[in-house]
PDB file of C-alpha atoms in Angstrom:
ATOM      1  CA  UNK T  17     -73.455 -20.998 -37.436  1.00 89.00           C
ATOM      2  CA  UNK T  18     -70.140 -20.036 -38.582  1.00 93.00           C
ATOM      3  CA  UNK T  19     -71.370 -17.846 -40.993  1.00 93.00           C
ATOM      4  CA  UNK T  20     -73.692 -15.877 -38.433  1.00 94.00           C
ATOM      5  CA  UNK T  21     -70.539 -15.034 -36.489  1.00 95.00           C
ATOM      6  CA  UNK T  22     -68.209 -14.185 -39.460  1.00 95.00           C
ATOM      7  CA  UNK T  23     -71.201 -11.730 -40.522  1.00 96.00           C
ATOM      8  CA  UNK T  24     -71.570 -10.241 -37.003  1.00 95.00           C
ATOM      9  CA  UNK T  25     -67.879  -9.248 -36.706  1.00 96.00           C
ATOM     10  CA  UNK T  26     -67.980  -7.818 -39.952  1.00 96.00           C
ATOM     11  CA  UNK T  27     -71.155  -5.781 -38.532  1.00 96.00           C
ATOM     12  CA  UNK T  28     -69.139  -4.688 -35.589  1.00 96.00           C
ATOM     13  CA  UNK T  29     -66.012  -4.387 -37.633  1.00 95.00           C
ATOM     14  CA  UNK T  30     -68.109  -1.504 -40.527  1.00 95.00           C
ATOM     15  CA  UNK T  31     -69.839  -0.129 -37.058  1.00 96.00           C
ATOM     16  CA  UNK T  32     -66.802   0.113 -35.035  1.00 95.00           C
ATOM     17  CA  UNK T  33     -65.419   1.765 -38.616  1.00 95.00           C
ATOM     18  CA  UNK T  34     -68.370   3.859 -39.189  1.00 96.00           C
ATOM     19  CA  UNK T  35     -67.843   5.336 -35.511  1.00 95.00           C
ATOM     20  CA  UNK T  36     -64.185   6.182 -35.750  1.00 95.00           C
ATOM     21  CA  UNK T  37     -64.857   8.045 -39.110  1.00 96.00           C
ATOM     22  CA  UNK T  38     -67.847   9.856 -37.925  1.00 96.00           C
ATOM     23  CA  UNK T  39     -65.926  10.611 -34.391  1.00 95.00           C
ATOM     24  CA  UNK T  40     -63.095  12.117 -36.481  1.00 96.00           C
ATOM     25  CA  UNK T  41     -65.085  14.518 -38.618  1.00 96.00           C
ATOM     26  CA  UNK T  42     -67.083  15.550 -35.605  1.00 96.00           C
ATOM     27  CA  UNK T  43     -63.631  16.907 -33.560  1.00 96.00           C
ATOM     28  CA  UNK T  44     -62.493  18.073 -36.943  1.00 95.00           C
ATOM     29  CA  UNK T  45     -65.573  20.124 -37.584  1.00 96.00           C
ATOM     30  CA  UNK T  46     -65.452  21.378 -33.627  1.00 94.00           C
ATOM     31  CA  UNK T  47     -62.563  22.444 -34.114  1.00 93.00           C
ATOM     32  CA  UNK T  48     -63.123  24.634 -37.433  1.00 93.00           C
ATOM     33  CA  UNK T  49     -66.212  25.335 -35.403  1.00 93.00           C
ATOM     34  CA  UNK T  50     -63.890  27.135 -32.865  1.00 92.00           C
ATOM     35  CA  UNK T  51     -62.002  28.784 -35.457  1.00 90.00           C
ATOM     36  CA  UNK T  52     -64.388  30.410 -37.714  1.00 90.00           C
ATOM     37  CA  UNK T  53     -65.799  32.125 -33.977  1.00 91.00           C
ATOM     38  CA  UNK T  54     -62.333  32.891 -33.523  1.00 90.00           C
ATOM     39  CA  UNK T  55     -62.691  34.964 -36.913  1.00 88.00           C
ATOM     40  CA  UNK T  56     -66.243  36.499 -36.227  1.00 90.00           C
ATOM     41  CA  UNK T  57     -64.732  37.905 -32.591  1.00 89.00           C
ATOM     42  CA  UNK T  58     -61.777  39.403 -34.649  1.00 88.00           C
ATOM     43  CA  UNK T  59     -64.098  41.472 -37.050  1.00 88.00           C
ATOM     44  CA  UNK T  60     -66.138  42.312 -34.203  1.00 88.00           C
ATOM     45  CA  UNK T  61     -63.026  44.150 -32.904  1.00 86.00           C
ATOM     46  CA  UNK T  62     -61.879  45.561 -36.048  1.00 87.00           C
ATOM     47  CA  UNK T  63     -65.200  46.877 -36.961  1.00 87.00           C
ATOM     48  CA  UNK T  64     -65.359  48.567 -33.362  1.00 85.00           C
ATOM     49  CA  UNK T  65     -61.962  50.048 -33.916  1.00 84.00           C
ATOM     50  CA  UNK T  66     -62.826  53.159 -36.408  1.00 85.00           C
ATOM     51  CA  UNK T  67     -65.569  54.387 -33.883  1.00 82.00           C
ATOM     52  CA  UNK T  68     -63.053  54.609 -31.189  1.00 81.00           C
ATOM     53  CA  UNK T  69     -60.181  56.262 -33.518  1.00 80.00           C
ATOM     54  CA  UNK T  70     -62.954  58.874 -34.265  1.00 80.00           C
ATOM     55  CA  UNK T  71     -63.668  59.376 -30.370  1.00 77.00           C
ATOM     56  CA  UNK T  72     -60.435  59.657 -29.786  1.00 78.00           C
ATOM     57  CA  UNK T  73     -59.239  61.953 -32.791  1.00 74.00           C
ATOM     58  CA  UNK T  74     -61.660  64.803 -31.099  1.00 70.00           C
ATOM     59  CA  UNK T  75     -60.340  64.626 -27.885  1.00 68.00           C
ATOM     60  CA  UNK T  76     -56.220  63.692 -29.016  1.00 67.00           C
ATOM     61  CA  UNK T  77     -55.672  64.859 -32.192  1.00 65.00           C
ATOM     62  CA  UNK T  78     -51.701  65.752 -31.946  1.00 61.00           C
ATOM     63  CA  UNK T  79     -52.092  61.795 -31.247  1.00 69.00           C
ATOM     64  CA  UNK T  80     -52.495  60.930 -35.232  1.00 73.00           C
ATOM     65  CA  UNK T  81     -49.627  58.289 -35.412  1.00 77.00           C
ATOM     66  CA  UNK T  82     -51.497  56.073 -32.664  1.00 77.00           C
ATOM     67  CA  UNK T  83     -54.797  56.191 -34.194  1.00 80.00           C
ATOM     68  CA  UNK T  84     -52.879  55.661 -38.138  1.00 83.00           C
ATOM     69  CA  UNK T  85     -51.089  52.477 -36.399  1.00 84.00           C
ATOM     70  CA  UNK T  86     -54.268  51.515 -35.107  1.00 84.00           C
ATOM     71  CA  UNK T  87     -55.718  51.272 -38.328  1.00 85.00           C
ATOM     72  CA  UNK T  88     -53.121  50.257 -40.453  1.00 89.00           C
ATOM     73  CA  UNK T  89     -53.560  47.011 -37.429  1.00 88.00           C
ATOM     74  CA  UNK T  90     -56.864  46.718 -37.587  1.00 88.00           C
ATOM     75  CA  UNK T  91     -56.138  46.180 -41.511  1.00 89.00           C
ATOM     76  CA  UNK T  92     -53.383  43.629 -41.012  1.00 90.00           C
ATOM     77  CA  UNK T  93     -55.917  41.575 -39.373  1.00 89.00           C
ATOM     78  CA  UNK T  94     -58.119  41.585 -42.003  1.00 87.00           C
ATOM     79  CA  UNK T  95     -55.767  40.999 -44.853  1.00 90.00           C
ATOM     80  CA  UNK T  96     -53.794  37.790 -42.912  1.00 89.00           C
ATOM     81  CA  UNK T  97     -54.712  34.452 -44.517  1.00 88.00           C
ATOM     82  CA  UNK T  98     -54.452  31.947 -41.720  1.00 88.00           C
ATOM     83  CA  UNK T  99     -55.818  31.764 -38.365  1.00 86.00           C
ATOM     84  CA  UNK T 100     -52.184  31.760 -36.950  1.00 87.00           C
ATOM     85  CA  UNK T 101     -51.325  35.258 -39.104  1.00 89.00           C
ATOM     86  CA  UNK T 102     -54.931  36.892 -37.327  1.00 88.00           C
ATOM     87  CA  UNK T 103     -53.940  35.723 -34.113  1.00 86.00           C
ATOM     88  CA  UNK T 104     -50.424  37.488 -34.341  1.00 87.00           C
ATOM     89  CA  UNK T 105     -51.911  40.488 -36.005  1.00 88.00           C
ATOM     90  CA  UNK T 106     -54.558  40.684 -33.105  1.00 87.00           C
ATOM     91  CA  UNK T 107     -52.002  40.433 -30.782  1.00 85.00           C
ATOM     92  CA  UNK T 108     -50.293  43.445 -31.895  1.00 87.00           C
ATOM     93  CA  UNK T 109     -53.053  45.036 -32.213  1.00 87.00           C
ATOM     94  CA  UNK T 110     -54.232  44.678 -28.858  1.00 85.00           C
ATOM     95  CA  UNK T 111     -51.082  46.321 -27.694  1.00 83.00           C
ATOM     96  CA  UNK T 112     -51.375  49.050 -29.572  1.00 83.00           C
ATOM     97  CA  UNK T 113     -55.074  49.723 -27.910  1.00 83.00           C
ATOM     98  CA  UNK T 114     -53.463  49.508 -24.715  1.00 82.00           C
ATOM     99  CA  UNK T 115     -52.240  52.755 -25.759  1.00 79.00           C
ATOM    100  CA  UNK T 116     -55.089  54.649 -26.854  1.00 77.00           C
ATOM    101  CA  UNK T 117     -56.484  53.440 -23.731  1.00 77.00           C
ATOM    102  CA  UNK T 118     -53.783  54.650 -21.984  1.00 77.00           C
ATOM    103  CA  UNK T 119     -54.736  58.114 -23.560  1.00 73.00           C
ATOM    104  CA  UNK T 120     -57.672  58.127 -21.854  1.00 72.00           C
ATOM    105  CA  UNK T 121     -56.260  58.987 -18.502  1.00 74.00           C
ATOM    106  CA  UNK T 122     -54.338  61.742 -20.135  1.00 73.00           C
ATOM    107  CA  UNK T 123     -57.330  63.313 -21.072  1.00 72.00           C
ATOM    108  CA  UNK T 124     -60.262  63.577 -18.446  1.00 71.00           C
ATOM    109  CA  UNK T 125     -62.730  64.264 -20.832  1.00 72.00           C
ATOM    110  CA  UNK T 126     -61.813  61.758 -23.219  1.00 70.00           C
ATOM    111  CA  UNK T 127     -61.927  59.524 -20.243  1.00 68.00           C
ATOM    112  CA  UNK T 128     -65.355  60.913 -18.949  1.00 70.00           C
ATOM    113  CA  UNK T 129     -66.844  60.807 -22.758  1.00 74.00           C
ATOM    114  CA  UNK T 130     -70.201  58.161 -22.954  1.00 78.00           C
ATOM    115  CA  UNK T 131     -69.348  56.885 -26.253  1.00 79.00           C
ATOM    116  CA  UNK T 132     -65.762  56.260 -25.181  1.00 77.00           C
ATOM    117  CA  UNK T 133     -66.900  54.363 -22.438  1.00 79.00           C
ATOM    118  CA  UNK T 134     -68.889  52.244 -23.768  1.00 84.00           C
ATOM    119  CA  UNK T 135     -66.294  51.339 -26.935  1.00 82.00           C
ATOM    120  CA  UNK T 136     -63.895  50.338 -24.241  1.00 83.00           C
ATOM    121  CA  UNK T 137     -66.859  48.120 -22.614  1.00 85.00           C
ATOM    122  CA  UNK T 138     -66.927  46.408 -25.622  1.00 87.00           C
ATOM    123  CA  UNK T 139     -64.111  45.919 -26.854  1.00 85.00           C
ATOM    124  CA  UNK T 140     -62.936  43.921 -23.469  1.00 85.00           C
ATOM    125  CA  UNK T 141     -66.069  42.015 -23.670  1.00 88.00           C
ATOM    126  CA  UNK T 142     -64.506  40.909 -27.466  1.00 88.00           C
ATOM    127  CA  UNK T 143     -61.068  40.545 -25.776  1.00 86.00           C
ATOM    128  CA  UNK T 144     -62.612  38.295 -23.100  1.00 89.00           C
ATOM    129  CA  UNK T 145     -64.745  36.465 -25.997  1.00 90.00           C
ATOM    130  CA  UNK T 146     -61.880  36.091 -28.158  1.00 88.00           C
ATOM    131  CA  UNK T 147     -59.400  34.429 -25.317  1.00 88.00           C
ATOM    132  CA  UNK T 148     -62.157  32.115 -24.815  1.00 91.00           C
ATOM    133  CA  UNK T 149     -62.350  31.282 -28.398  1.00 90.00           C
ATOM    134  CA  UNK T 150     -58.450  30.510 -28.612  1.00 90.00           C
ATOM    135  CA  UNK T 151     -58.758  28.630 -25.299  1.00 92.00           C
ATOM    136  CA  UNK T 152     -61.615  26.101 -26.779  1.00 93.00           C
ATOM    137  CA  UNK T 153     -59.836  26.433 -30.090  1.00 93.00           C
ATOM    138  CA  UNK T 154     -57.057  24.429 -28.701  1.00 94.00           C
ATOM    139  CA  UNK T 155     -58.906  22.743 -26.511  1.00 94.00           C
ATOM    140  CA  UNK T 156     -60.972  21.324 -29.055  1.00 95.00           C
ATOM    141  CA  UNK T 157     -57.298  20.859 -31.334  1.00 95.00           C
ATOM    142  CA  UNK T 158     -56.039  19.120 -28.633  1.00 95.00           C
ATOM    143  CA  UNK T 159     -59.065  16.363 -28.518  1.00 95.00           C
ATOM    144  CA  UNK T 160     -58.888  15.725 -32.496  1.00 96.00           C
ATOM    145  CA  UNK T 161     -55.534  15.213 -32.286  1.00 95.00           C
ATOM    146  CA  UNK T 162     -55.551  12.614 -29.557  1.00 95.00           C
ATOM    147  CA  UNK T 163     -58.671  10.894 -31.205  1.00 94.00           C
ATOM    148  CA  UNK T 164     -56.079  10.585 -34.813  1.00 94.00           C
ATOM    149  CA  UNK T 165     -53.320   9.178 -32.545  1.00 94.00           C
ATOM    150  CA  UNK T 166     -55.393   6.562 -30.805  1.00 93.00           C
ATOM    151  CA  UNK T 167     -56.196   3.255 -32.261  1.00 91.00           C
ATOM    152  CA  UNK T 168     -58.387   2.478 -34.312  1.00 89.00           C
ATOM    153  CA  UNK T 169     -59.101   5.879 -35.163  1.00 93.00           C
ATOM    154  CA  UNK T 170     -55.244   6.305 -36.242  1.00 94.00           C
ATOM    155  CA  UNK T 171     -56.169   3.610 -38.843  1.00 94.00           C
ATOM    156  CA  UNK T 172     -59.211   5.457 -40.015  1.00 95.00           C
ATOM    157  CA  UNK T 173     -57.952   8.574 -39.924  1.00 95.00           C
ATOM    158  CA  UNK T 174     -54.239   7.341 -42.296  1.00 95.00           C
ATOM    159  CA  UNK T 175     -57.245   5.868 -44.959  1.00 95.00           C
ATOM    160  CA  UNK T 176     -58.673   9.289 -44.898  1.00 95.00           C
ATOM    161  CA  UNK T 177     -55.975  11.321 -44.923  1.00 95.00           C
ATOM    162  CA  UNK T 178     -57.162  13.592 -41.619  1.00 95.00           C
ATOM    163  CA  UNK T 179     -54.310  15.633 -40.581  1.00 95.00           C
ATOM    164  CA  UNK T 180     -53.497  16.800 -37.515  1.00 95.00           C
ATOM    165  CA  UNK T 181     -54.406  20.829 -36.598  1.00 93.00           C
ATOM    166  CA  UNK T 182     -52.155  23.599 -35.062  1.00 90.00           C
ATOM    167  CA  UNK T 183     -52.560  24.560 -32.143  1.00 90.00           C
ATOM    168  CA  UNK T 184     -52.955  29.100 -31.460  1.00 86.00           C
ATOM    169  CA  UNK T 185     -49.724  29.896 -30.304  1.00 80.00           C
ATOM    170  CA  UNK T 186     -49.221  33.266 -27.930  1.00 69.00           C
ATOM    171  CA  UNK T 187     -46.394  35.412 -29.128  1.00 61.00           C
ATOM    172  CA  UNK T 188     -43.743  35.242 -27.305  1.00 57.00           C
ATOM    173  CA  UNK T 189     -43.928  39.403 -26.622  1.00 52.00           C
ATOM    174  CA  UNK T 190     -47.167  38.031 -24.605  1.00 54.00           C
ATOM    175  CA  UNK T 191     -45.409  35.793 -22.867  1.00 51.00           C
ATOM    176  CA  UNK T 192     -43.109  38.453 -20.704  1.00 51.00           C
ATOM    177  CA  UNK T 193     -44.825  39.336 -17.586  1.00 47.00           C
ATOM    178  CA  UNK T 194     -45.807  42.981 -17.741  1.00 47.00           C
ATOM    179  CA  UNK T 195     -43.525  45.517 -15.269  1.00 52.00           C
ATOM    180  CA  UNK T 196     -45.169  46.503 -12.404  1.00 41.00           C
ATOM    181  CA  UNK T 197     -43.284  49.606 -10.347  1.00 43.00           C
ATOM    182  CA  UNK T 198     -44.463  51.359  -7.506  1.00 35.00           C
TER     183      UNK T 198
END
């Protein structure tokens, strides 16, 4: 009888085990998950960029530093190595489209131009995409981390060597609230 009860704990004990590892890898790979679409939002942007600096360069063209910063951000994104580096590179970027859009009410028919338009349509449907990919990046960050600091995963997860993510910071230049003057 003994023995039936030492070999059911065990059972429980490799189960319970079992569980925490699996639970682990599953937030781990959720999170990666989140980060790889992360990545596949960014090149989405970048490879909408050189259609809209060859809108704009026949409507602006006295306007060539923009567009040349443009792309020389759009290629900082794609050289950074970490998700942290894209996310910063982005970031700039991002300000630096504000500008071109900005642009657009300087010139009407820029402004009025179909294929304009619709590059600006997508590109904040890949903004909006993206800031929903950061938020359930750290969301998803946030929940692996908690599951390696909570026992008995935090056993588990010291035998296996899991290590805890970063979270996506914001710059702080994102941070400021934006001037508003009427």
């Amino acid at each position: 009888m003994i023995a039936i009860i030492i070999i059911a704990i065990l059972v429980i004990l490799v189960i319970a085990y079992v569980a925490a590892y699996n639970g682990l890898v599953k937030y781990r790979n959720r999170a990666q998950e989140f980060s790889s679409q992360i990545d596949v939002q960014l090149k989405r942007r970048t490879d909408l960029i050189p259609n809209l600096v060859e809108t704009v360069k026949g409507y602006a063209s006295h306007e060539k530093e923009t567009l040349a910063n443009i792309v020389e951000l759009r290629n900082s994104v794609n050289n950074a190595s970490t998700l942290q580096e894209k996310v910063d590179a982005d970031t700039q970027l991002t300000g630096a489209l504000r500008q071109v859009f900005a642009l657009s009410e300087s010139y009407p028919d820029l402004k009025a131009n179909q294929q304009f338009g619709q590059l600006m349509e997508e590109l904040s449907n890949t903004e909006n995409k993206i800031a929903y990919s950061r938020q359930a990046y750290n969301s998803q960050v946030q929940s692996y981390d908690t599951a390696l600091e909570t026992f008995p995963r935090n056993i588990v997860a010291g035998i296996h060597h899991f290590e805890k993510m970063d979270y996506l910071n914001i710059p702080d230049a994102e941070k400021v609230a934006p001037e508003v003057k009427f």
